[in-house]
Each structure stands twice: as C-alpha cells, then as structure tokens.
Amino acid sequence: MATLLKEASTMQMMRASVLLAVSAVASAYITTPGFLGGRLAQSAAISRASDFNLRLRTTNGAARSARVQSIQMMAAATKKKSVSDLSRKDLEGKKVLIRCDLNVPLDGKKITDDTRIRASVPTIKYLLDNGARVAISSHLGRPKGGPEDKYSLAPCGARLAELLGKGCVVTKDCIGEETSKIVNNLKNGECCLLENVRFYPEEEKNDKAFSKKLAAPFDMYVNDAFGTAHRAHSSTAGVTEFLSPSVAGFLLQKELDYLEGAVSEPKRPFAAIVGGSKVSSKIGVIESLLGKCDKLVIGGGMVFTFLKARGLNVGSSLVEEDKLELAKSLEASAAKRGVKIILPTDVVLADKFAADANTKVASVNDIPAGWMGLDNGPESTKLIQKELSDCKTIIWNGPMGVFEFDKFAAGTNAVAQTLAECTAKGAITIIGGGDSVAAVEKAGLAEKMSHISTGGGASLELLEGQILPGVAALDNASSGAKTVAATGASAKDTNYYKNKNPWDV
C-alpha cells in the first residue's frame, strides 16, 4: 500500500509540474512586463516543459498519458501567429530572418535531392514579393566544432537563386559586422543566405549571446524549418527572445495543420500505420495514436515482438525480449479502447539479413527456426488493403519491411500504392517523416499523397504529443488571426497557398 501511495504521489507531482510548465508558457506575455521579459519567461517555461518531455519518456504509461494530455492543453492555449497574418504594410522594408531547413543530401558539391530547398521557396517568395529584405539561415550536416568546406551552404545558395529567379549571395559568416553590412545593404525584395549556423557550436547549445548576435541585424523572424522545430537551438528558438514578431512560415504552418489537425479532428475511420524495427522507438507514437485512431496497422521488425508476445514462434526474427509485456499491454489497451490492431498474417522470410538471401513465404503461425521475417506476405498485404479501403484519414510512419532490399520491398510498396488509391478516393493521407517518406519517394508515389512531411524526428515527436520548442517559441496568435494548428485546415487554404502546392515551385 505504501508503494502504491508513493507511486500515486509521484504521478500527481509529474502532472502538476508539466501543467505548471504549460501554464507558464501560456501566460508568459501576461505575467512578465516588457517584450524581452516576456520572451525570457516564455523561453524558460519552454525549457522546463521540454525537460519533462525527456524525463517522462521513460516513465510508465499513465505518466506518459498525463504528459500528452498536458501538452494538448498547451497546444490549445498557445496557438501561434503565421506569416499569412503579415501584410505588405508589415513587411515592406523590414529585415527578416527566416530559418529554413536546407539540410539536403550532397554528392561532393552537387545537391542530389533539392526537395527541402523547393519546400522553403513559397515563404521566401511571399516575403520578397511584399518588399521584405530577407536573410535565410539553415544548418547543413554535422560540422565538428567549426567551419568545414564540405558543409558550406554555397550549393544551396546557387539553387535558391535559380528557384527564386534572383541573386542570393551567400555570406561568409552567419554573424558579425560583415554579415550585418550585407544584410543592411539589401534592397526591398532582395535576399541573402547566411552561412551554416552550425559552424558555431553555440547554435546547438541555444547560447544566449550567440542568439543575440544572430538576431542583431533583423526586425522580425520567421520559422519555416519544421525538420528542426523539435530542437531548442539558437536559430530555431533563441533568436525569438530578441525579435518580434516571430511567426511560422507557410511550410511550418502546413506541417502542423496536417499533422496536428488530422490527429486532433480526423475524418473517420482514422487509421494509423506504424512500422519500423523496434517497439521501443515507437512507444510514444503508438500510445498517443491509440487514443485517437480507429485502426492501427503494425509493420516492420516490431511485428515479431507482438507476435512472440502472443505466444508464437518467430524463428530468428528481430524481437525485443524486454518489450514483450509492453506489447501485451498495448494490445490490451487497444482492445479496451475499441481500436482494431492489424498484424501480418503471413511474412516473407529470409535465411540471412542480406539482399541476396534465400526467401520463402510462411504463415505467422509456421515460422521455422533459423529464418527471419523481413517483409509482409501477400495475404497480409490484402488484409491491410481491405482494412484501409474505407478510411478517410491515414497517417503512415515507418516501413513494412526492409524496403532497401528489393526482395523485401513489396509490402511497403503495396502500402504506398494503397494510400495513393485512398487519396484518389478523397482520403487524407499523411506520410509522417523518416523512412516512410523515402519509401514513398522510391516507389514514385510521393505526388499522390495528401502530405509528405519534411520532418523526421519532428514528425515523430509531434505525433507523440510532445512540445516542439521551435513552435512554442513563436508569437501567440491574436483573436481572429490565421493560426498555426488551430483549425486543422490545410495551409493551402490561405490566400497565398490557394491552389498552390509547396513542392510545385
């Protein structure tokens, strides 16, 4: 009894602490006089709430549930201002710092996929077309403590200039007098690209002095980098202490509208497809979605932890032995909530983990010793197709198998094709970042989905119900403003996005 009371007390303290953090963020502007004071109070509250995100990830299900509920309260309390709230009168002549995600793959100095650059263009063009003087900031790669030529943003600057149809000089630094001079000399409707912000270790530490230097030449801030919105870095959060307004760009707005809007107010039936190798990496997502979806499709390596928890032999397939009880509890939770869990009925087996492995298809009830499951079988694919056929909202995060090997890509490709067909019938289909995006692109079906998220970790954390520091740091929306993640409407519904796809630049 004493142990139970202690656990209950701990739970109450956790709930109270998170709620205090939520309250602090929501009321920062009200309780602290002055712009800078309000910013500092808000930043501190975001930091405390984010710390609790980290601590509560490893606690029991009830504590995580309390965290999710608290953060949902925060989302409702702190709807954010968007760039669509800013008119030409607000922007003309103003020096705007926009954080984009230009972290693109390179082969030497050649960009091999410019998707992220193209995705940033609509917001940049909106700012330029309304007479702003724009400086773009981003990171590229993981520099080790200082400048590295291979991580220079110069190739991104050249591609931006092509897409924008105007010059885009790349500064030698992201801070300092020379950089400020270039920014100050920009004419209305002109832009530049600041060199890689991660050339300074202070960026990832959200160092206050560095944040102040980065913000120094500017009048306002726009965050359009959803892919880094889950990081409390100087260029994603710290600069907002010194710049007002600080608002969301069209891409960030669109990501939140789709991911938060679809989950909070989905058209039903609502199905979630969660794949990947390990249950442990998707616990938060599964727990969060169990409270919202009607059907949950489990795929990838984590399938075999669930199957073994059901008492089946899984051969040499990947199993997290320490997560068997968790798998049982997740299935029990789904049953209690009336959520239908769909697991494979047959799988493609391999005699080794390799592209040239010998393969065969077997029922999940007859997996022999020495063989491992690396993809869904044809009957499983038919089952998934049937279960998804009537769904109006579908979110997919994680592949069904080892799709990098052609022999084990059929299950993932079939899900991608099914989602494309569902989209054509009017369903909202959202590809929630990471490997599932790569799978859809590899299948050549990206254009047939409602939304492809540009954020890997950010998508995952948002689906888990966590605070995104880069969003929490932005200005709260005034009553009647077009808000981020407020209505669940697509960002395409704003005037600038009407009939415009952010990939079609």
Short mmCIF file of N, CA and C in Angstrom, two decimals, residues 15 18 52-53 56 61-75 287-288 463-467:
data_model
loop_
_atom_site.label_atom_id
_atom_site.label_comp_id
_atom_site.label_asym_id
_atom_site.label_seq_id
_atom_site.Cartn_x
_atom_site.Cartn_y
_atom_site.Cartn_z
N ARG A 15 2.30 15.33 -13.05
CA ARG A 15 1.20 16.04 -13.72
C ARG A 15 1.23 17.52 -13.37
N VAL A 18 4.23 19.36 -15.08
CA VAL A 18 4.02 19.63 -16.50
C VAL A 18 2.98 20.70 -16.70
N PHE A 52 10.74 18.00 -19.10
CA PHE A 52 9.78 16.99 -18.65
C PHE A 52 9.43 16.03 -19.78
N ASN A 53 9.43 16.51 -21.02
CA ASN A 53 9.25 15.59 -22.15
C ASN A 53 10.27 14.47 -22.07
N LEU A 56 9.77 12.12 -18.88
CA LEU A 56 8.57 11.29 -18.87
C LEU A 56 8.55 10.24 -19.96
N GLY A 61 3.13 4.15 -18.43
CA GLY A 61 2.13 4.60 -19.39
C GLY A 61 1.24 5.70 -18.86
N ALA A 62 0.84 5.60 -17.59
CA ALA A 62 -0.05 6.61 -17.02
C ALA A 62 0.62 7.98 -16.99
N ALA A 63 1.92 7.99 -16.66
CA ALA A 63 2.64 9.26 -16.63
C ALA A 63 2.75 9.85 -18.02
N ARG A 64 3.03 9.00 -19.01
CA ARG A 64 3.10 9.49 -20.39
C ARG A 64 1.75 10.03 -20.84
N SER A 65 0.69 9.34 -20.42
CA SER A 65 -0.65 9.81 -20.77
C SER A 65 -0.91 11.19 -20.20
N ALA A 66 -0.45 11.40 -18.94
CA ALA A 66 -0.61 12.71 -18.31
C ALA A 66 0.16 13.77 -19.08
N ARG A 67 1.35 13.40 -19.56
CA ARG A 67 2.16 14.35 -20.33
C ARG A 67 1.45 14.73 -21.63
N VAL A 68 0.93 13.74 -22.33
CA VAL A 68 0.24 14.01 -23.59
C VAL A 68 -0.96 14.92 -23.37
N GLN A 69 -1.74 14.64 -22.32
CA GLN A 69 -2.91 15.47 -22.03
C GLN A 69 -2.50 16.91 -21.73
N SER A 70 -1.41 17.05 -20.98
CA SER A 70 -0.95 18.39 -20.61
C SER A 70 -0.49 19.18 -21.83
N ILE A 71 0.21 18.50 -22.72
CA ILE A 71 0.73 19.18 -23.89
C ILE A 71 -0.39 19.52 -24.86
N GLN A 72 -1.42 18.68 -24.89
CA GLN A 72 -2.58 19.02 -25.70
C GLN A 72 -3.23 20.30 -25.18
N MET A 73 -3.24 20.46 -23.85
CA MET A 73 -3.75 21.69 -23.25
C MET A 73 -2.89 22.88 -23.69
N MET A 74 -1.56 22.65 -23.74
CA MET A 74 -0.67 23.73 -24.16
C MET A 74 -0.96 24.13 -25.60
N ALA A 75 -1.15 23.14 -26.48
CA ALA A 75 -1.41 23.44 -27.88
C ALA A 75 -2.66 24.29 -28.03
N GLU A 287 1.21 4.81 -28.28
CA GLU A 287 0.34 5.17 -27.14
C GLU A 287 -0.51 6.38 -27.46
N SER A 288 0.08 7.37 -28.11
CA SER A 288 -0.67 8.58 -28.45
C SER A 288 -1.77 8.27 -29.46
N LEU A 463 3.62 13.65 -33.30
CA LEU A 463 2.64 12.57 -33.21
C LEU A 463 2.59 11.99 -31.80
N GLU A 464 3.71 12.05 -31.08
CA GLU A 464 3.74 11.59 -29.69
C GLU A 464 3.03 12.57 -28.77
N GLY A 465 2.80 13.79 -29.24
CA GLY A 465 2.16 14.79 -28.39
C GLY A 465 3.14 15.67 -27.65
N GLN A 466 4.41 15.69 -28.10
CA GLN A 466 5.42 16.46 -27.39
C GLN A 466 5.43 17.92 -27.84
N ILE A 467 6.00 18.75 -26.99
CA ILE A 467 6.22 20.16 -27.31
C ILE A 467 7.33 20.25 -28.35
#
